[in-house]
Coordinates of C-alpha atoms in Angstrom, one line a residue:
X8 CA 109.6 146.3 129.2
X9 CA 109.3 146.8 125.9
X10 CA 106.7 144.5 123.7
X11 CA 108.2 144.8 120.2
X12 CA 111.1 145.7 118.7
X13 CA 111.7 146.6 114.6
X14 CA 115.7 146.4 114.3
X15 CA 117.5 148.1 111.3
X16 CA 121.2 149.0 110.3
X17 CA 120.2 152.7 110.4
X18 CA 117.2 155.1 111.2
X19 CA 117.5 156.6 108.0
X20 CA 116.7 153.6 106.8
X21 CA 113.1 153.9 108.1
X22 CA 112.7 157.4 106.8
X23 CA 109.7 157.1 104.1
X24 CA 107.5 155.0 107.1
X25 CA 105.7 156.9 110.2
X26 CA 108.0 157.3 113.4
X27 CA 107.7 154.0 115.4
X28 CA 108.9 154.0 119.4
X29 CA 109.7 150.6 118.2
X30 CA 112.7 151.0 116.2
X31 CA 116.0 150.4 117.5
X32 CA 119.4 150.2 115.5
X33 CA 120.9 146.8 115.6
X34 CA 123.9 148.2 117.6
X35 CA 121.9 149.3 120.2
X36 CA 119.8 146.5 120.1
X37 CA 122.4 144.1 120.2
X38 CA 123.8 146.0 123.4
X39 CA 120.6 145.9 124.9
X40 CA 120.4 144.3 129.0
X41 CA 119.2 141.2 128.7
X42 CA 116.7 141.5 131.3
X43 CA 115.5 144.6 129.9
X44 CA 114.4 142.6 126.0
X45 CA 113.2 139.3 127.1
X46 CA 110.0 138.0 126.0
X47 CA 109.7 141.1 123.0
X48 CA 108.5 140.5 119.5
X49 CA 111.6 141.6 117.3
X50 CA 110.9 142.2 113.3
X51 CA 114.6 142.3 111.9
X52 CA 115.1 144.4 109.1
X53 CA 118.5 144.4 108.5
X54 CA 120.0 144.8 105.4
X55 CA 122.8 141.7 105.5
X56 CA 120.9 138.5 106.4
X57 CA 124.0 137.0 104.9
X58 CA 126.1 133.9 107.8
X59 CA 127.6 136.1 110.5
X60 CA 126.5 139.6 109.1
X61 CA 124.1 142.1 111.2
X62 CA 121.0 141.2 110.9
X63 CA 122.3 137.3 111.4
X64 CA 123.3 138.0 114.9
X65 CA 120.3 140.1 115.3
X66 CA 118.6 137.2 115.0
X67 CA 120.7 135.1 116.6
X68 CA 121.0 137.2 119.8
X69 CA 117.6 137.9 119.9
X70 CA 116.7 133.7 120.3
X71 CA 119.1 133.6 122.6
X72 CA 117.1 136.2 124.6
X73 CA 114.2 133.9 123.8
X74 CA 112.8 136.7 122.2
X75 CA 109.9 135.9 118.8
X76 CA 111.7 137.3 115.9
X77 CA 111.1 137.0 112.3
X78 CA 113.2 136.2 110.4
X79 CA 114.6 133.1 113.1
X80 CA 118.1 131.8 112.3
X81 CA 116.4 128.4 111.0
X82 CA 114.7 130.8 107.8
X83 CA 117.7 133.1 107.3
X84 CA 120.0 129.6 107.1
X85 CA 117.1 127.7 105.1
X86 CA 116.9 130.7 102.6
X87 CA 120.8 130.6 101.5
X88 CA 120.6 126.4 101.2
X89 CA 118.5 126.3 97.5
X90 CA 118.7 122.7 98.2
X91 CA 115.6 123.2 100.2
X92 CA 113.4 124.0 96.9
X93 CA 113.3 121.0 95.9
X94 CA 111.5 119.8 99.1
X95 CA 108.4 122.1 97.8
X96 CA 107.8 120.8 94.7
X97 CA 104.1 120.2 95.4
X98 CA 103.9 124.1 94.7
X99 CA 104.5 123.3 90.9
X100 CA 100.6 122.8 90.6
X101 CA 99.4 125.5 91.8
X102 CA 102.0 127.8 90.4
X103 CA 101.1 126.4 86.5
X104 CA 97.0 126.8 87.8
X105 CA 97.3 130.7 88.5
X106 CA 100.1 132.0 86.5
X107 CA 99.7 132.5 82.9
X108 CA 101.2 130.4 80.1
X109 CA 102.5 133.5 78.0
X110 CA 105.9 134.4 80.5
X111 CA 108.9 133.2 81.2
X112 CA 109.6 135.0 84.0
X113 CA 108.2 136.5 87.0
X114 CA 109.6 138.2 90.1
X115 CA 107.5 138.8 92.8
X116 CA 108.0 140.4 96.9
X117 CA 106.2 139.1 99.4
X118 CA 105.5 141.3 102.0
X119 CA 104.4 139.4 105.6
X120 CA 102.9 136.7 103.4
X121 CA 100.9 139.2 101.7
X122 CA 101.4 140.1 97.2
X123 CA 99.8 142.3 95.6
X124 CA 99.5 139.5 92.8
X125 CA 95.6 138.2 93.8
X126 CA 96.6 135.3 92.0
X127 CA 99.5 134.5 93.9
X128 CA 98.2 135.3 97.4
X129 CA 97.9 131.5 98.6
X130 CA 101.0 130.5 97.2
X131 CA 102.2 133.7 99.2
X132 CA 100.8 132.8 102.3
X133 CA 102.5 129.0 101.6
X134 CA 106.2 130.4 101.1
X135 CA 105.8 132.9 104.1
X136 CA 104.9 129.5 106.2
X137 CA 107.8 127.9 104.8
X138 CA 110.1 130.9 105.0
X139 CA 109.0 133.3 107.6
X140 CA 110.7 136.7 106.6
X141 CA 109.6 140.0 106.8
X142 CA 110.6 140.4 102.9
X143 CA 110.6 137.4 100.3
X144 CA 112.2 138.4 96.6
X145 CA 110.5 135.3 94.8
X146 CA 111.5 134.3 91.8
X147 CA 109.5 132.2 89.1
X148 CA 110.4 130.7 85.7
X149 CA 108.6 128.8 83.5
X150 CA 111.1 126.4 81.4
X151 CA 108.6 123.5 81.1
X152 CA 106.1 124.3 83.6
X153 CA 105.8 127.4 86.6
X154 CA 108.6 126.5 89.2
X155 CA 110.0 128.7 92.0
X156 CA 113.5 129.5 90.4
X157 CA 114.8 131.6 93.6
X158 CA 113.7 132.2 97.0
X159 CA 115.7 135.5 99.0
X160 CA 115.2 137.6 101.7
X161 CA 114.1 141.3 100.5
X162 CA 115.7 144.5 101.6
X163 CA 113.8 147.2 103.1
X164 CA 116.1 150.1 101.7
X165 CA 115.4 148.7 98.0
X166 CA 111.9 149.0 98.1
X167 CA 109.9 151.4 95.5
X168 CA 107.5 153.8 96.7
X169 CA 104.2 151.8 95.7
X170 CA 106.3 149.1 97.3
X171 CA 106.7 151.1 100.5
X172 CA 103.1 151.4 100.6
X173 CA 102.5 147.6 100.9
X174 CA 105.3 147.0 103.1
X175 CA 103.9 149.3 105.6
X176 CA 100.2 148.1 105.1
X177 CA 101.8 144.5 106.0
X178 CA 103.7 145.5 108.9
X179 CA 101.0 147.0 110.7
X180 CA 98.9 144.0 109.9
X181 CA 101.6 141.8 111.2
X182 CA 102.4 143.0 114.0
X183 CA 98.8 142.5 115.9
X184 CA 99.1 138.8 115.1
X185 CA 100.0 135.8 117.0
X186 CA 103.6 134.7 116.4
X187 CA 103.4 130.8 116.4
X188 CA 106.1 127.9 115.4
X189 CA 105.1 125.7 112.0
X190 CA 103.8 121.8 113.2
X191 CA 106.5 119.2 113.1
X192 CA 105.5 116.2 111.2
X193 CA 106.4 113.0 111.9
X194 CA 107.0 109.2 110.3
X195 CA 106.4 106.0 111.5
X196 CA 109.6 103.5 110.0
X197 CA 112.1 101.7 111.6
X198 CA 115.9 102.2 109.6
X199 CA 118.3 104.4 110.5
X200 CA 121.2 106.4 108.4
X201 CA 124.5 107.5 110.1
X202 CA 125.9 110.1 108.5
X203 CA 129.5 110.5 108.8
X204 CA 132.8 111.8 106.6
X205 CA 135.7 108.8 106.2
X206 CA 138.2 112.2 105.5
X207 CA 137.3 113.9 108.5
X208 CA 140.6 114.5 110.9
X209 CA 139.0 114.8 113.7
X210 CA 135.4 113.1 113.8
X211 CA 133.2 112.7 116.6
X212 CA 133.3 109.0 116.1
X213 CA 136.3 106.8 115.2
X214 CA 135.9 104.0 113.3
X215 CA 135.3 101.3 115.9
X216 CA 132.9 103.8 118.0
X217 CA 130.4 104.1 114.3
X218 CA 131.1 99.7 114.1
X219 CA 129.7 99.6 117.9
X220 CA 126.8 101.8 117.2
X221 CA 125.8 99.9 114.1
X222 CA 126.0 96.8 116.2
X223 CA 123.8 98.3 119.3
X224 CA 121.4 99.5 116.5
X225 CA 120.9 95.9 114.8
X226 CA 120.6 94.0 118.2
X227 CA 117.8 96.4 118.7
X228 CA 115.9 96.0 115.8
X229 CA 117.0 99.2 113.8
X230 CA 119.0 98.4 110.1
X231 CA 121.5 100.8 110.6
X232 CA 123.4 102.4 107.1
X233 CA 126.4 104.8 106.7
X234 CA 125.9 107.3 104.4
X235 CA 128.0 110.5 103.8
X236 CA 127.1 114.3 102.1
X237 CA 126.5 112.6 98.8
X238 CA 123.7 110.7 99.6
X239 CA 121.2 113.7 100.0
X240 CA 119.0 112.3 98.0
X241 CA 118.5 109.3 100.0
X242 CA 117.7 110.6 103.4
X243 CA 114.4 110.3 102.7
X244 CA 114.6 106.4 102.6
X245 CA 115.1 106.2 106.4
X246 CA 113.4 106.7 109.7
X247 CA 116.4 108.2 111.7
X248 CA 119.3 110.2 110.8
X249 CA 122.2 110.2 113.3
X250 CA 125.0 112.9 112.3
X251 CA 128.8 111.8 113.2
X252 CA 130.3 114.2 111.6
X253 CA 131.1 117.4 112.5
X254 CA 128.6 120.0 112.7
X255 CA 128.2 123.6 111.1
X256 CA 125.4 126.0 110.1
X257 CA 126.2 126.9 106.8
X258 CA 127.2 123.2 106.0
X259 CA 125.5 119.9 104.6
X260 CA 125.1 118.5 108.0
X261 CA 122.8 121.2 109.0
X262 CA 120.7 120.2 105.8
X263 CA 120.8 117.4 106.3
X264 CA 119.3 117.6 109.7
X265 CA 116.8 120.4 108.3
X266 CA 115.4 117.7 105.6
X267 CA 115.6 114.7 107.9
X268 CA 113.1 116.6 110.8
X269 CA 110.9 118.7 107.6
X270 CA 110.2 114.7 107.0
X271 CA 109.4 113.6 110.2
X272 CA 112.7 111.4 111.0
X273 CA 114.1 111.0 114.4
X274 CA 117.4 113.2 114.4
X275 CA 120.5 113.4 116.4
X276 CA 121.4 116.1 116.2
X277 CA 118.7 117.9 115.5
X278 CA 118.8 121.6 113.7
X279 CA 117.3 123.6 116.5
X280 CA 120.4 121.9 118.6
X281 CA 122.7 122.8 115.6
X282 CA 121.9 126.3 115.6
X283 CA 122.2 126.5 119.4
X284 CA 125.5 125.1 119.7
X285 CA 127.4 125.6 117.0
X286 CA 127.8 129.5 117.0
X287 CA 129.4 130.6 120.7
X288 CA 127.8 134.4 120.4
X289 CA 124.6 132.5 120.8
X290 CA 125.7 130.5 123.4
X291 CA 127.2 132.9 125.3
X292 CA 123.9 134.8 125.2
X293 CA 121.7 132.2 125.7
X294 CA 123.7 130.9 129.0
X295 CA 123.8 134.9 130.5
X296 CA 120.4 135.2 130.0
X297 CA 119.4 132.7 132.1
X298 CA 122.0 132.7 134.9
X299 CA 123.9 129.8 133.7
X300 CA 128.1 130.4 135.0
X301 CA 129.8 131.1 132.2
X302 CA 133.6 133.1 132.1
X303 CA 133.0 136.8 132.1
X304 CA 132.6 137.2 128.4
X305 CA 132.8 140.7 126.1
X306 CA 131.3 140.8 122.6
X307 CA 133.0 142.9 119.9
X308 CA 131.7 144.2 117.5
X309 CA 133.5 144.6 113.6
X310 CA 132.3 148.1 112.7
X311 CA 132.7 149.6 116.8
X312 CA 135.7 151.7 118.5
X313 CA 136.4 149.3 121.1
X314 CA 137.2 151.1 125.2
X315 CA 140.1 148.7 125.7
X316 CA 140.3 150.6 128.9
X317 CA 137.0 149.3 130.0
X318 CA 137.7 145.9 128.2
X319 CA 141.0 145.4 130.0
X320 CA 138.9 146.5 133.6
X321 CA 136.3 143.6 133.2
X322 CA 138.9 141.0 132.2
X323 CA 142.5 141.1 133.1
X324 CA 145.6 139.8 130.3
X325 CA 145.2 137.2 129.7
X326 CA 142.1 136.7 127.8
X327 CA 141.0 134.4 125.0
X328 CA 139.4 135.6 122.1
X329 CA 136.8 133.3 120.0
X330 CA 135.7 133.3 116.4
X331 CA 131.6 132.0 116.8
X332 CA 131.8 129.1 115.1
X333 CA 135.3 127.1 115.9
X334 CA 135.2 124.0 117.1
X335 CA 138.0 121.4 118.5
X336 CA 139.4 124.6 119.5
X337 CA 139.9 126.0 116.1
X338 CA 139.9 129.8 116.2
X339 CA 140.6 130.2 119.8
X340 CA 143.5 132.6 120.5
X341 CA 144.9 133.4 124.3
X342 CA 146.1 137.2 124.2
X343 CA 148.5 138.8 126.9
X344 CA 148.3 142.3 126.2
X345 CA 146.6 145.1 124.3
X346 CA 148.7 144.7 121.2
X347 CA 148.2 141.2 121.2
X348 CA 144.3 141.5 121.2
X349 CA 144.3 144.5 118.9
X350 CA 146.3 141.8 116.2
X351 CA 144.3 139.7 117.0
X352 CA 141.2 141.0 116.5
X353 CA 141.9 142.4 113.4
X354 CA 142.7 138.3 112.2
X355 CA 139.7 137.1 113.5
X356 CA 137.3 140.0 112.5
X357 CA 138.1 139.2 108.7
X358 CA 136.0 135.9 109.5
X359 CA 133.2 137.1 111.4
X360 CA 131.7 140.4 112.1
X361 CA 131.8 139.7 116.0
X362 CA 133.7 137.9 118.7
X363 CA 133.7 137.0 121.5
X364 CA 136.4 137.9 124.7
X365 CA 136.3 136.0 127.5
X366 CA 138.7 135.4 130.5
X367 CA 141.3 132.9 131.0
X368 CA 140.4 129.9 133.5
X369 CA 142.8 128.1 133.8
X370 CA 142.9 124.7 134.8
X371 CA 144.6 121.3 134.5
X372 CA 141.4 119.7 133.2
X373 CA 137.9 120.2 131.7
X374 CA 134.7 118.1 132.8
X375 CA 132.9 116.7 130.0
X376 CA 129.6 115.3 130.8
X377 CA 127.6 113.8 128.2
X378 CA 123.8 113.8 128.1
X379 CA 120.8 112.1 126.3
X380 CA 117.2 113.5 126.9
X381 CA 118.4 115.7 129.6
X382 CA 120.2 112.7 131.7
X383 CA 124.3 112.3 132.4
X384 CA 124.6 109.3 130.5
X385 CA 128.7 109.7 130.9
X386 CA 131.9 111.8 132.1
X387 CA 134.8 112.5 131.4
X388 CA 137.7 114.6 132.3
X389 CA 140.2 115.8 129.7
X390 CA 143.4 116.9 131.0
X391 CA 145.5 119.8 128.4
X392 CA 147.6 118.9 125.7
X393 CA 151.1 119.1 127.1
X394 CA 152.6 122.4 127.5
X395 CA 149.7 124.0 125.8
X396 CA 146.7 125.6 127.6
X397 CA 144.2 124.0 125.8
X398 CA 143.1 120.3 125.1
X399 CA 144.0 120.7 121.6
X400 CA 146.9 121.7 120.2
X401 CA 147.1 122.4 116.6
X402 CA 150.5 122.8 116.0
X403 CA 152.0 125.0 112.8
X404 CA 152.3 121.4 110.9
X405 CA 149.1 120.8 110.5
X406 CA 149.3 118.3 113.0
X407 CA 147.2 118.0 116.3
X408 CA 147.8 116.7 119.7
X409 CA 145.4 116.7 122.4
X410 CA 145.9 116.0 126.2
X411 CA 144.6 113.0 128.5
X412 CA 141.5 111.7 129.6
X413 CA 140.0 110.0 132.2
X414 CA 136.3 108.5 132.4
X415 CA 134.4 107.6 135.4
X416 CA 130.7 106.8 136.5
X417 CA 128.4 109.8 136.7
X418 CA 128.1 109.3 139.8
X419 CA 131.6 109.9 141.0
X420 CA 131.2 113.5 139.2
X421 CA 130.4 116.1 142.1
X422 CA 127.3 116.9 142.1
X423 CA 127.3 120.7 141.8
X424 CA 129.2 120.3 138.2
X425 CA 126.3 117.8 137.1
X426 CA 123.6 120.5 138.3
X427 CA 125.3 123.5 136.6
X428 CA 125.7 121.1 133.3
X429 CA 122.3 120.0 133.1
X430 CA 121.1 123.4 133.7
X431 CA 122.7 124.4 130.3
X432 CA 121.4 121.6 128.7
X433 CA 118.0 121.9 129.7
X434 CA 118.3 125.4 127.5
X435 CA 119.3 123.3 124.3
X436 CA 117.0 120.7 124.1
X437 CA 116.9 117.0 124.2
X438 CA 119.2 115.6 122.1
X439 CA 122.7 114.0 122.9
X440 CA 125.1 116.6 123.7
X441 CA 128.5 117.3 125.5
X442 CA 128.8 120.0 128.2
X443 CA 132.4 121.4 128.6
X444 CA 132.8 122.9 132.5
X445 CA 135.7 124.3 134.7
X446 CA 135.8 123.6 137.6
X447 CA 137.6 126.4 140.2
X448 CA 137.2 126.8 144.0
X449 CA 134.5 128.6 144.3
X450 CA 132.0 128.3 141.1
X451 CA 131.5 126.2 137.8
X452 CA 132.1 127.5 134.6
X453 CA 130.5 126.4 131.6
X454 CA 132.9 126.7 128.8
X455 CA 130.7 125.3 126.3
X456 CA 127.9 122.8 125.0
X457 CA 128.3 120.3 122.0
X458 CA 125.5 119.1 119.7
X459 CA 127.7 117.0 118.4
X460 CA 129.7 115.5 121.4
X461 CA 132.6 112.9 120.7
X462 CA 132.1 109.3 121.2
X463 CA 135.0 107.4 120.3
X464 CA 135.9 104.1 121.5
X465 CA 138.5 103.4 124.0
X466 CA 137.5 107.3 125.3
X467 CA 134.5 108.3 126.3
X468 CA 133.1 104.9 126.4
X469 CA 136.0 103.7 128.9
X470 CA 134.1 103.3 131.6
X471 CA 130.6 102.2 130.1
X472 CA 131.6 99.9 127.1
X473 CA 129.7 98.9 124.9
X474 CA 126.4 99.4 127.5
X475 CA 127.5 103.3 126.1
X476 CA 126.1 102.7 122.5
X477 CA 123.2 100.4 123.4
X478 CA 121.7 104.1 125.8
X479 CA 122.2 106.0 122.5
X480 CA 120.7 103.4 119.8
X481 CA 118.0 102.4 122.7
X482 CA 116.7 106.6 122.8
X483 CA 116.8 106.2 118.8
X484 CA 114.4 103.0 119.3
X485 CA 112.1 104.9 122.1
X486 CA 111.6 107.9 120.0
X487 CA 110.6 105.8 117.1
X488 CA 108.4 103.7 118.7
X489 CA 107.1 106.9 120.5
X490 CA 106.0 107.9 116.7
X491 CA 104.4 104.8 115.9
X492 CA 102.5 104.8 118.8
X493 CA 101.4 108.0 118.0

């Protein structure tokens, strides 16, 4: 097995450095046998950090793996949020101590934490901390005072040759060290914010569900607020943050999460969960890699000459294709023959650089079991919108319709589903989330797991009541008291 990986676009593209056994181009890395990568260090050098480009799902594949690699989803998505640079402002201080007072302007690279600026070699070290990436293109400008103007991943192919010189001197530096995860911090107040979006069409809360949980919230001792994605600026005012709305990576939910745990508050959901869930490559990965059931699944890659022989041998017509990030099954297409997936793909590959192809299960129903620190809190079955193969239909009006429901005691949910679900949750974290089975003859699939999982009233809190949104405001008031304690 190999110990280290250093991922690029193209070998050419480490042409001025000394051959390395290490470097692997990121198609054949991300084609790589899971078995064969797990544990391995992997330094991504790809040139396109940018949401869903190469060196993204480099990344993201490579976590899923549970593989160390720099730069982790959480800094490639921090770095293309500026909001985040205003959390740092304690930098201003230091910047106006070392830098001179006769520029305007400075760009620096940061190389491994390392500058070739003495002056700037703690503040280096800071933003590498911050932002762990291989290259950081930092930017300073001095309107009043010294402030960090931009903050962005550096590319190894633009690189200078005195630059080339540095980046190799780091590399080799880095690599012997210990890879480690920042502290988390943590606060000690008892007010919570929900946030949630009155415009949403389809929230994970209606507006009863949000009434209940502020309701279980106050009768435990917790002042509960709504808030929505213009009150950034606040979050800092509370102990908690609970998201209701609808989640994304490259979306104010996720910073808001980000901010909330940088400051120590209790979150649901959390960002690690976020960038679990939210993005179906990963998930895909993440479940195969660890022998979780999951439909036979393909990924295809934008820039590749697909065998459709081969594809059409490992899963028969028909199959559903998957953008990575739909959700309420948004960007989910069923395709019945070649042509169909060939038109298809070319759709869905002008949103993302790689899908995913998976085979049909069909059923009348999906299990959806929610959980809460890694217990089944609640099920649920939801039947398929009529004559319509999945639980949503989202017709051509903009309108959508989705199927039946049923809720029912955990307990009265065979036990084998519960295992497999809590199997895949246990690779996720601790959080509240929604695991989406099938459930055929002979095995379990897991379709998918929800950060974000829907609790509306009159659904999934049919058979629990109200006792449903005391369990979820009661974990809020455990894990703060958990802090204060601490």
């Amino acid at each position: 097995m190999q110990d280290l990986y250093i991922v690029v676009d193209a070998p050419e593209d480490w042409a001025p450095y000394y051959p390395s056994s290490e470097l692997i181009s990121v198609k054949d890395f991300l084609s790589l046998q899971v078995g064969k990568s797990a544990k391995a260090k992997v330094i991504n050098l790809c040139r396109d950090y940018g949401y869903l480009g190469t060196g993204y799902y480099c990344s993201l594949l490579a976590e899923a793996r549970g593989q160390r690699v720099i730069p982790s989803i959480r800094s490639i998505t921090d770095l293309s949020n500026h909001h985040f640079y205003q959390l740092y402002d304690e930098m201003d201080e230091p910047l106006n101590k070392y830098l001179q007072q006769d520029n305007h302007a400075l760009m620096t690279k940061i190389f491994f934490g390392q500058t070739s600026i003495p002056a700037l070699e703690k503040i280096a070290r800071q933003l590498f901390e911050l932002y762990p990436c291989p290259i950081l293109e930092v930017s300073f400008a001095h309107p009043v005072k010294w402030q960090i103007e931009t903050i962005m991943p550096g590319s190894l192919v633009q690189l200078n040759e005195a630059e080339q010189s540095e980046f190799a001197s780091a590399i080799d530096q880095y690599s012997r060290q210990i890879w480690r995860k920042p502290r988390s911090k943590k606060r000690y107040r008892f007010e919570l914010a929900i946030l949630c979006n009155s415009q949403e069409k389809l929230p994970p809360s209606d507006n009863k569900a949000i009434k209940n949980f502020i309701r279980a919230g106050n009768e435990l001792g917790i002042d509960v607020d709504l808030i929505d994605a213009n009150d950034y600026a606040r979050l800092l005012e509370y102990d908690a943050l609970f998201i209701r709305e609808t989640t994304a990576i490259d979306h104010h939910t996720y910073r808001f999460a980000k901010r909330a745990e940088s400051k120590g508050l209790v979150v649901l959901d959390d960002p690690d969960s976020i960038l679990k869930c939210t993005n179906k490559v990963f998930l895909a990965d993440l479940l195969n890699a660890n022998g979780v059931p999951t439909p036979k699944t393909e990924l295809l890659l934008r820039d590749s000459e697909f065998d459709y022989a081969y594809l059409e041998q490992q899963i028969s017509y028909p199959g559903v294709l998957k953008i990575p990030d739909g959700s309420f099954s948004i960007g989910v297409v069923k395709v019945a023959s070649r042509e169909e997936l060939q038109q298809q793909c070319a759709e869905l590959f002008k949103k993302s650089a790689i899908l995913l192809y998976q085979e049909y299960v069909k059923t009348d129903f999906d299990w959806r079991i929610g959980f809460l620190n890694n217990k089944p809190i609640y099920a649920c079955k939801y039947f398929m919108a009529r004559d319509h193969w999945q639980i949503y239909n989202h017709g051509n009006t903009g309108t959508s319709k989705s199927g039946g429901f049923e809720s029912m005691p955990v307990h009265q949910v065979p036990k084998e589903v519960i295992k497999v679900a809590s199997k895949a949750v246990k690779l996720i974290g601790d959080g509240l989330y929604g695991v989406d089975l099938k459930q055929l003859p002979d095995r379990n699939v897991i379709i998918e797991v929800n950060d974000n999982p829907s609790v509306d009233s009159g659904v999934e809190d049919q058979y629990m009541g109200y006792d449903l949104y005391l369990t979820i405001m009661g974990e809020f008031l455990r894990r703060l008291e958990r802090q204060h304690i601490a």
